[in-house]
Amino acid sequence: MSKEFVIGEKVKVTTLPPYLKTADPMPMLRPPDVVALGEEGIVSDRRPANYWAVRFTNGTFLIDSQYIETVTHTTEQVDLGLNPQDL
């Protein structure tokens, strides 16, 4: 069963695929090290065969759902009592 994501959802790379395919109209293959393991991106489109277009810092790539998962932040934010002008 494939994972489902929502457009605009933040995901991270859990395993590097053997290669990456750009999400351009004329896709090109790229080496997997263009995206780092654990790098976060934003889902921008759903494609056939369990592929998702995900926008990373180095571009938008088509990535199989088996290589990504939803980002869940479990850390609590701590209020330090600072105003934005103080930063």
mmCIF file of N, CA, C and O in Angstrom:
data_model
loop_
_atom_site.group_PDB
_atom_site.id
_atom_site.type_symbol
_atom_site.label_atom_id
_atom_site.label_comp_id
_atom_site.label_asym_id
_atom_site.label_seq_id
_atom_site.Cartn_x
_atom_site.Cartn_y
_atom_site.Cartn_z
ATOM 1 N N MET A 1 0.834 -1.183 0.000
ATOM 2 C CA MET A 1 0.000 0.000 0.000
ATOM 3 C C MET A 1 0.880 1.248 0.000
ATOM 4 O O MET A 1 1.830 1.354 0.766
ATOM 5 N N SER A 2 0.577 2.190 -0.865
ATOM 6 C CA SER A 2 1.386 3.400 -0.971
ATOM 7 C C SER A 2 0.941 4.445 0.046
ATOM 8 O O SER A 2 -0.202 4.470 0.475
ATOM 9 N N LYS A 3 1.873 5.300 0.415
ATOM 10 C CA LYS A 3 1.565 6.392 1.332
ATOM 11 C C LYS A 3 0.868 7.502 0.561
ATOM 12 O O LYS A 3 1.137 7.723 -0.609
ATOM 13 N N GLU A 4 -0.012 8.198 1.226
ATOM 14 C CA GLU A 4 -0.708 9.329 0.626
ATOM 15 C C GLU A 4 -0.263 10.614 1.324
ATOM 16 O O GLU A 4 -0.110 10.636 2.540
ATOM 17 N N PHE A 5 -0.067 11.655 0.544
ATOM 18 C CA PHE A 5 0.337 12.956 1.065
ATOM 19 C C PHE A 5 -0.634 14.009 0.552
ATOM 20 O O PHE A 5 -1.344 13.795 -0.413
ATOM 21 N N VAL A 6 -0.623 15.143 1.195
ATOM 22 C CA VAL A 6 -1.469 16.265 0.813
ATOM 23 C C VAL A 6 -0.590 17.297 0.114
ATOM 24 O O VAL A 6 0.544 17.535 0.534
ATOM 25 N N ILE A 7 -1.096 17.910 -0.944
ATOM 26 C CA ILE A 7 -0.349 18.963 -1.636
ATOM 27 C C ILE A 7 -0.064 20.077 -0.630
ATOM 28 O O ILE A 7 -0.946 20.528 0.081
ATOM 29 N N GLY A 8 1.195 20.506 -0.560
ATOM 30 C CA GLY A 8 1.600 21.527 0.392
ATOM 31 C C GLY A 8 2.148 20.962 1.688
ATOM 32 O O GLY A 8 2.653 21.693 2.526
ATOM 33 N N GLU A 9 2.054 19.647 1.854
ATOM 34 C CA GLU A 9 2.531 18.993 3.076
ATOM 35 C C GLU A 9 4.056 18.914 3.074
ATOM 36 O O GLU A 9 4.690 18.743 2.040
ATOM 37 N N LYS A 10 4.650 19.034 4.253
ATOM 38 C CA LYS A 10 6.095 18.941 4.395
ATOM 39 C C LYS A 10 6.482 17.481 4.579
ATOM 40 O O LYS A 10 5.896 16.773 5.397
ATOM 41 N N VAL A 11 7.454 17.025 3.792
ATOM 42 C CA VAL A 11 7.940 15.648 3.867
ATOM 43 C C VAL A 11 9.453 15.664 3.981
ATOM 44 O O VAL A 11 10.104 16.667 3.702
ATOM 45 N N LYS A 12 10.012 14.518 4.412
ATOM 46 C CA LYS A 12 11.476 14.404 4.463
ATOM 47 C C LYS A 12 11.899 13.101 3.808
ATOM 48 O O LYS A 12 11.138 12.132 3.752
ATOM 49 N N VAL A 13 13.127 13.089 3.327
ATOM 50 C CA VAL A 13 13.695 11.918 2.662
ATOM 51 C C VAL A 13 14.166 10.941 3.732
ATOM 52 O O VAL A 13 14.977 11.293 4.588
ATOM 53 N N THR A 14 13.643 9.711 3.697
ATOM 54 C CA THR A 14 14.026 8.702 4.683
ATOM 55 C C THR A 14 15.090 7.746 4.149
ATOM 56 O O THR A 14 15.875 7.211 4.908
ATOM 57 N N THR A 15 15.083 7.536 2.846
ATOM 58 C CA THR A 15 16.060 6.685 2.170
ATOM 59 C C THR A 15 16.357 7.318 0.822
ATOM 60 O O THR A 15 15.450 7.782 0.148
ATOM 61 N N LEU A 16 17.628 7.339 0.432
ATOM 62 C CA LEU A 16 17.971 7.905 -0.873
ATOM 63 C C LEU A 16 17.657 6.899 -1.976
ATOM 64 O O LEU A 16 18.037 5.732 -1.886
ATOM 65 N N PRO A 17 16.961 7.341 -3.022
ATOM 66 C CA PRO A 17 16.695 6.452 -4.161
ATOM 67 C C PRO A 17 17.972 6.272 -4.984
ATOM 68 O O PRO A 17 18.946 7.006 -4.798
ATOM 69 N N PRO A 18 17.995 5.317 -5.915
ATOM 70 C CA PRO A 18 19.191 5.115 -6.739
ATOM 71 C C PRO A 18 19.493 6.314 -7.637
ATOM 72 O O PRO A 18 20.642 6.541 -8.015
ATOM 73 N N TYR A 19 18.472 7.080 -7.992
ATOM 74 C CA TYR A 19 18.631 8.302 -8.790
ATOM 75 C C TYR A 19 17.403 9.164 -8.553
ATOM 76 O O TYR A 19 16.392 8.707 -8.015
ATOM 77 N N LEU A 20 17.473 10.423 -8.963
ATOM 78 C CA LEU A 20 16.333 11.334 -8.879
ATOM 79 C C LEU A 20 15.960 11.781 -10.278
ATOM 80 O O LEU A 20 16.827 11.937 -11.138
ATOM 81 N N LYS A 21 14.673 11.988 -10.498
ATOM 82 C CA LYS A 21 14.198 12.485 -11.786
ATOM 83 C C LYS A 21 13.618 13.879 -11.557
ATOM 84 O O LYS A 21 12.812 14.081 -10.646
ATOM 85 N N THR A 22 14.027 14.838 -12.368
ATOM 86 C CA THR A 22 13.499 16.187 -12.226
ATOM 87 C C THR A 22 12.027 16.205 -12.613
ATOM 88 O O THR A 22 11.566 15.370 -13.384
ATOM 89 N N ALA A 23 11.293 17.164 -12.072
ATOM 90 C CA ALA A 23 9.857 17.277 -12.362
ATOM 91 C C ALA A 23 9.600 18.258 -13.499
ATOM 92 O O ALA A 23 8.499 18.771 -13.639
ATOM 93 N N ASP A 24 10.589 18.493 -14.321
ATOM 94 C CA ASP A 24 10.469 19.395 -15.463
ATOM 95 C C ASP A 24 9.609 18.761 -16.561
ATOM 96 O O ASP A 24 9.419 17.543 -16.583
ATOM 97 N N PRO A 25 9.111 19.576 -17.518
ATOM 98 C CA PRO A 25 8.367 18.998 -18.652
ATOM 99 C C PRO A 25 9.193 17.965 -19.413
ATOM 100 O O PRO A 25 8.655 16.990 -19.917
ATOM 101 N N MET A 26 10.501 18.162 -19.486
ATOM 102 C CA MET A 26 11.413 17.184 -20.075
ATOM 103 C C MET A 26 12.308 16.673 -18.938
ATOM 104 O O MET A 26 13.360 17.226 -18.669
ATOM 105 N N PRO A 27 11.864 15.621 -18.210
ATOM 106 C CA PRO A 27 12.602 15.154 -17.026
ATOM 107 C C PRO A 27 14.009 14.680 -17.353
ATOM 108 O O PRO A 27 14.271 14.157 -18.436
ATOM 109 N N MET A 28 14.908 14.878 -16.397
ATOM 110 C CA MET A 28 16.291 14.423 -16.521
ATOM 111 C C MET A 28 16.657 13.656 -15.262
ATOM 112 O O MET A 28 16.172 13.980 -14.175
ATOM 113 N N LEU A 29 17.503 12.661 -15.403
ATOM 114 C CA LEU A 29 17.962 11.903 -14.244
ATOM 115 C C LEU A 29 19.123 12.632 -13.589
ATOM 116 O O LEU A 29 20.008 13.158 -14.265
ATOM 117 N N ARG A 30 19.122 12.630 -12.275
ATOM 118 C CA ARG A 30 20.173 13.270 -11.473
ATOM 119 C C ARG A 30 20.677 12.267 -10.445
ATOM 120 O O ARG A 30 19.950 11.367 -10.030
ATOM 121 N N PRO A 31 21.912 12.430 -9.985
ATOM 122 C CA PRO A 31 22.417 11.530 -8.939
ATOM 123 C C PRO A 31 21.658 11.764 -7.637
ATOM 124 O O PRO A 31 21.128 12.852 -7.401
ATOM 125 N N PRO A 32 21.585 10.749 -6.781
ATOM 126 C CA PRO A 32 20.797 10.879 -5.553
ATOM 127 C C PRO A 32 21.356 11.879 -4.550
ATOM 128 O O PRO A 32 20.625 12.350 -3.687
ATOM 129 N N ASP A 33 22.644 12.230 -4.665
ATOM 130 C CA ASP A 33 23.230 13.142 -3.680
ATOM 131 C C ASP A 33 22.849 14.607 -3.899
ATOM 132 O O ASP A 33 23.304 15.485 -3.173
ATOM 133 N N VAL A 34 21.979 14.892 -4.861
ATOM 134 C CA VAL A 34 21.465 16.250 -5.047
ATOM 135 C C VAL A 34 20.572 16.620 -3.864
ATOM 136 O O VAL A 34 20.482 17.779 -3.474
ATOM 137 N N VAL A 35 19.947 15.607 -3.271
ATOM 138 C CA VAL A 35 19.103 15.785 -2.086
ATOM 139 C C VAL A 35 19.746 14.985 -0.955
ATOM 140 O O VAL A 35 20.131 13.832 -1.146
ATOM 141 N N ALA A 36 19.855 15.596 0.210
ATOM 142 C CA ALA A 36 20.478 14.932 1.357
ATOM 143 C C ALA A 36 19.482 14.051 2.097
ATOM 144 O O ALA A 36 18.281 14.323 2.105
ATOM 145 N N LEU A 37 19.985 13.008 2.708
ATOM 146 C CA LEU A 37 19.160 12.150 3.537
ATOM 147 C C LEU A 37 18.624 12.975 4.706
ATOM 148 O O LEU A 37 19.372 13.685 5.369
ATOM 149 N N GLY A 38 17.332 12.953 4.922
ATOM 150 C CA GLY A 38 16.709 13.735 5.983
ATOM 151 C C GLY A 38 16.292 15.129 5.564
ATOM 152 O O GLY A 38 15.668 15.851 6.344
ATOM 153 N N GLU A 39 16.614 15.512 4.328
ATOM 154 C CA GLU A 39 16.230 16.850 3.850
ATOM 155 C C GLU A 39 14.713 16.948 3.726
ATOM 156 O O GLU A 39 14.036 16.015 3.338
ATOM 157 N N GLU A 40 14.197 18.126 4.079
ATOM 158 C CA GLU A 40 12.762 18.363 4.027
ATOM 159 C C GLU A 40 12.385 19.107 2.759
ATOM 160 O O GLU A 40 13.141 19.934 2.270
ATOM 161 N N GLY A 41 11.207 18.786 2.236
ATOM 162 C CA GLY A 41 10.684 19.447 1.055
ATOM 163 C C GLY A 41 9.176 19.553 1.153
ATOM 164 O O GLY A 41 8.563 19.048 2.087
ATOM 165 N N ILE A 42 8.572 20.195 0.160
ATOM 166 C CA ILE A 42 7.130 20.406 0.148
ATOM 167 C C ILE A 42 6.528 19.711 -1.069
ATOM 168 O O ILE A 42 6.999 19.889 -2.192
ATOM 169 N N VAL A 43 5.494 18.924 -0.829
ATOM 170 C CA VAL A 43 4.808 18.200 -1.902
ATOM 171 C C VAL A 43 4.078 19.217 -2.774
ATOM 172 O O VAL A 43 3.297 20.025 -2.279
ATOM 173 N N SER A 44 4.340 19.181 -4.088
ATOM 174 C CA SER A 44 3.703 20.138 -4.982
ATOM 175 C C SER A 44 2.749 19.495 -5.989
ATOM 176 O O SER A 44 1.943 20.186 -6.597
ATOM 177 N N ASP A 45 2.835 18.156 -6.169
ATOM 178 C CA ASP A 45 1.982 17.513 -7.169
ATOM 179 C C ASP A 45 1.978 16.005 -6.962
ATOM 180 O O ASP A 45 2.937 15.440 -6.433
ATOM 181 N N ARG A 46 0.907 15.358 -7.405
ATOM 182 C CA ARG A 46 0.779 13.896 -7.385
ATOM 183 C C ARG A 46 0.961 13.399 -8.803
ATOM 184 O O ARG A 46 0.385 13.945 -9.743
ATOM 185 N N ARG A 47 1.784 12.376 -8.993
ATOM 186 C CA ARG A 47 2.016 11.803 -10.307
ATOM 187 C C ARG A 47 1.635 10.324 -10.292
ATOM 188 O O ARG A 47 1.563 9.706 -9.230
ATOM 189 N N PRO A 48 1.426 9.716 -11.455
ATOM 190 C CA PRO A 48 1.081 8.287 -11.510
ATOM 191 C C PRO A 48 2.187 7.401 -10.933
ATOM 192 O O PRO A 48 3.344 7.809 -10.848
ATOM 193 N N ALA A 49 1.807 6.197 -10.553
ATOM 194 C CA ALA A 49 2.733 5.159 -10.070
ATOM 195 C C ALA A 49 3.410 5.523 -8.752
ATOM 196 O O ALA A 49 4.604 5.262 -8.562
ATOM 197 N N ASN A 50 2.674 6.113 -7.823
ATOM 198 C CA ASN A 50 3.173 6.436 -6.478
ATOM 199 C C ASN A 50 4.293 7.462 -6.457
ATOM 200 O O ASN A 50 5.097 7.493 -5.525
ATOM 201 N N TYR A 51 4.398 8.303 -7.475
ATOM 202 C CA TYR A 51 5.415 9.352 -7.504
ATOM 203 C C TYR A 51 4.807 10.681 -7.076
ATOM 204 O O TYR A 51 3.655 10.981 -7.377
ATOM 205 N N TRP A 52 5.607 11.454 -6.381
ATOM 206 C CA TRP A 52 5.206 12.776 -5.904
ATOM 207 C C TRP A 52 6.238 13.795 -6.343
ATOM 208 O O TRP A 52 7.439 13.527 -6.294
ATOM 209 N N ALA A 53 5.793 14.948 -6.792
ATOM 210 C CA ALA A 53 6.704 16.048 -7.102
ATOM 211 C C ALA A 53 6.936 16.786 -5.794
ATOM 212 O O ALA A 53 6.002 17.269 -5.160
ATOM 213 N N VAL A 54 8.195 16.821 -5.369
ATOM 214 C CA VAL A 54 8.556 17.449 -4.100
ATOM 215 C C VAL A 54 9.586 18.534 -4.365
ATOM 216 O O VAL A 54 10.599 18.298 -5.037
ATOM 217 N N ARG A 55 9.319 19.742 -3.849
ATOM 218 C CA ARG A 55 10.230 20.870 -4.018
ATOM 219 C C ARG A 55 11.235 20.891 -2.866
ATOM 220 O O ARG A 55 10.877 21.052 -1.710
ATOM 221 N N PHE A 56 12.511 20.709 -3.215
ATOM 222 C CA PHE A 56 13.617 20.786 -2.266
ATOM 223 C C PHE A 56 14.408 22.054 -2.556
ATOM 224 O O PHE A 56 14.099 22.773 -3.502
ATOM 225 N N THR A 57 15.450 22.312 -1.783
ATOM 226 C CA THR A 57 16.249 23.524 -1.996
ATOM 227 C C THR A 57 16.966 23.499 -3.344
ATOM 228 O O THR A 57 17.176 24.549 -3.943
ATOM 229 N N ASN A 58 17.331 22.324 -3.850
ATOM 230 C CA ASN A 58 18.058 22.218 -5.118
ATOM 231 C C ASN A 58 17.164 21.957 -6.321
ATOM 232 O O ASN A 58 17.656 21.629 -7.392
ATOM 233 N N GLY A 59 15.854 22.051 -6.153
ATOM 234 C CA GLY A 59 14.942 21.850 -7.271
ATOM 235 C C GLY A 59 13.768 20.965 -6.896
ATOM 236 O O GLY A 59 13.651 20.494 -5.771
ATOM 237 N N THR A 60 12.909 20.731 -7.883
ATOM 238 C CA THR A 60 11.739 19.887 -7.689
ATOM 239 C C THR A 60 11.989 18.552 -8.374
ATOM 240 O O THR A 60 12.353 18.509 -9.549
ATOM 241 N N PHE A 61 11.788 17.478 -7.622
ATOM 242 C CA PHE A 61 12.088 16.145 -8.126
ATOM 243 C C PHE A 61 10.888 15.226 -7.942
ATOM 244 O O PHE A 61 10.085 15.397 -7.026
ATOM 245 N N LEU A 62 10.788 14.228 -8.837
ATOM 246 C CA LEU A 62 9.779 13.181 -8.707
ATOM 247 C C LEU A 62 10.382 12.098 -7.827
ATOM 248 O O LEU A 62 11.455 11.582 -8.120
ATOM 249 N N ILE A 63 9.695 11.789 -6.749
ATOM 250 C CA ILE A 63 10.242 10.816 -5.803
ATOM 251 C C ILE A 63 9.144 9.834 -5.399
ATOM 252 O O ILE A 63 7.997 10.230 -5.172
ATOM 253 N N ASP A 64 9.481 8.576 -5.372
ATOM 254 C CA ASP A 64 8.539 7.520 -5.015
ATOM 255 C C ASP A 64 8.153 7.652 -3.548
ATOM 256 O O ASP A 64 8.974 8.016 -2.704
ATOM 257 N N SER A 65 6.907 7.325 -3.239
ATOM 258 C CA SER A 65 6.410 7.483 -1.872
ATOM 259 C C SER A 65 7.154 6.615 -0.863
ATOM 260 O O SER A 65 7.151 6.919 0.329
ATOM 261 N N GLN A 66 7.838 5.563 -1.310
ATOM 262 C CA GLN A 66 8.580 4.710 -0.378
ATOM 263 C C GLN A 66 9.823 5.400 0.184
ATOM 264 O O GLN A 66 10.360 4.966 1.199
ATOM 265 N N TYR A 67 10.281 6.483 -0.449
ATOM 266 C CA TYR A 67 11.493 7.176 -0.013
ATOM 267 C C TYR A 67 11.226 8.407 0.854
ATOM 268 O O TYR A 67 12.176 9.046 1.311
ATOM 269 N N ILE A 68 9.955 8.760 1.054
ATOM 270 C CA ILE A 68 9.635 9.957 1.833
ATOM 271 C C ILE A 68 8.576 9.652 2.894
ATOM 272 O O ILE A 68 7.860 8.661 2.798
ATOM 273 N N GLU A 69 8.535 10.506 3.908
ATOM 274 C CA GLU A 69 7.505 10.404 4.935
ATOM 275 C C GLU A 69 7.140 11.796 5.414
ATOM 276 O O GLU A 69 7.920 12.745 5.254
ATOM 277 N N THR A 70 5.975 11.918 6.013
ATOM 278 C CA THR A 70 5.488 13.195 6.521
ATOM 279 C C THR A 70 6.356 13.660 7.679
ATOM 280 O O THR A 70 6.759 12.865 8.529
ATOM 281 N N VAL A 71 6.634 14.958 7.713
ATOM 282 C CA VAL A 71 7.409 15.539 8.805
ATOM 283 C C VAL A 71 6.469 15.797 9.971
ATOM 284 O O VAL A 71 5.429 16.434 9.817
ATOM 285 N N THR A 72 6.825 15.277 11.121
ATOM 286 C CA THR A 72 6.059 15.547 12.333
ATOM 287 C C THR A 72 7.005 16.147 13.351
ATOM 288 O O THR A 72 8.036 15.562 13.671
ATOM 289 N N HIS A 73 6.680 17.325 13.819
ATOM 290 C CA HIS A 73 7.510 17.987 14.818
ATOM 291 C C HIS A 73 6.968 17.661 16.195
ATOM 292 O O HIS A 73 5.848 18.035 16.536
ATOM 293 N N THR A 74 7.761 16.953 16.991
ATOM 294 C CA THR A 74 7.326 16.574 18.325
ATOM 295 C C THR A 74 7.937 17.468 19.403
ATOM 296 O O THR A 74 7.612 17.331 20.559
ATOM 297 N N THR A 75 8.831 18.350 19.009
ATOM 298 C CA THR A 75 9.447 19.225 20.005
ATOM 299 C C THR A 75 8.482 20.343 20.375
ATOM 300 O O THR A 75 7.739 20.844 19.553
ATOM 301 N N GLU A 76 8.512 20.732 21.619
ATOM 302 C CA GLU A 76 7.658 21.810 22.092
ATOM 303 C C GLU A 76 8.386 23.133 21.920
ATOM 304 O O GLU A 76 9.589 23.218 22.123
ATOM 305 N N GLN A 77 7.637 24.157 21.555
ATOM 306 C CA GLN A 77 8.222 25.480 21.435
ATOM 307 C C GLN A 77 8.223 26.128 22.812
ATOM 308 O O GLN A 77 7.246 26.062 23.548
ATOM 309 N N VAL A 78 9.338 26.742 23.136
ATOM 310 C CA VAL A 78 9.487 27.381 24.434
ATOM 311 C C VAL A 78 9.403 28.887 24.254
ATOM 312 O O VAL A 78 10.105 29.454 23.435
ATOM 313 N N ASP A 79 8.537 29.533 25.013
ATOM 314 C CA ASP A 79 8.405 30.978 24.965
ATOM 315 C C ASP A 79 9.449 31.582 25.885
ATOM 316 O O ASP A 79 9.415 31.388 27.102
ATOM 317 N N LEU A 80 10.398 32.323 25.305
ATOM 318 C CA LEU A 80 11.454 32.941 26.095
ATOM 319 C C LEU A 80 11.106 34.329 26.557
ATOM 320 O O LEU A 80 11.883 34.972 27.248
ATOM 321 N N GLY A 81 9.942 34.824 26.172
ATOM 322 C CA GLY A 81 9.528 36.143 26.593
ATOM 323 C C GLY A 81 10.221 37.254 25.836
ATOM 324 O O GLY A 81 10.280 38.392 26.285
ATOM 325 N N LEU A 82 10.795 36.954 24.659
ATOM 326 C CA LEU A 82 11.489 37.970 23.878
ATOM 327 C C LEU A 82 10.549 38.572 22.861
ATOM 328 O O LEU A 82 9.697 37.893 22.301
ATOM 329 N N ASN A 83 10.718 39.843 22.602
ATOM 330 C CA ASN A 83 9.970 40.513 21.564
ATOM 331 C C ASN A 83 10.767 40.439 20.264
ATOM 332 O O ASN A 83 12.001 40.379 20.288
ATOM 333 N N PRO A 84 10.123 40.446 19.093
ATOM 334 C CA PRO A 84 10.848 40.391 17.831
ATOM 335 C C PRO A 84 11.862 41.538 17.691
ATOM 336 O O PRO A 84 12.893 41.382 17.049
ATOM 337 N N GLN A 85 11.589 42.691 18.328
ATOM 338 C CA GLN A 85 12.527 43.831 18.239
ATOM 339 C C GLN A 85 13.824 43.520 18.991
ATOM 340 O O GLN A 85 14.874 44.088 18.692
ATOM 341 N N ASP A 86 13.775 42.635 19.965
ATOM 342 C CA ASP A 86 14.955 42.312 20.775
ATOM 343 C C ASP A 86 15.931 41.403 20.047
ATOM 344 O O ASP A 86 17.063 41.258 20.469
ATOM 345 N N LEU A 87 15.480 40.766 18.967
ATOM 346 C CA LEU A 87 16.333 39.804 18.270
ATOM 347 C C LEU A 87 17.207 40.446 17.299
ATOM 348 O O LEU A 87 17.569 41.121 16.720
#
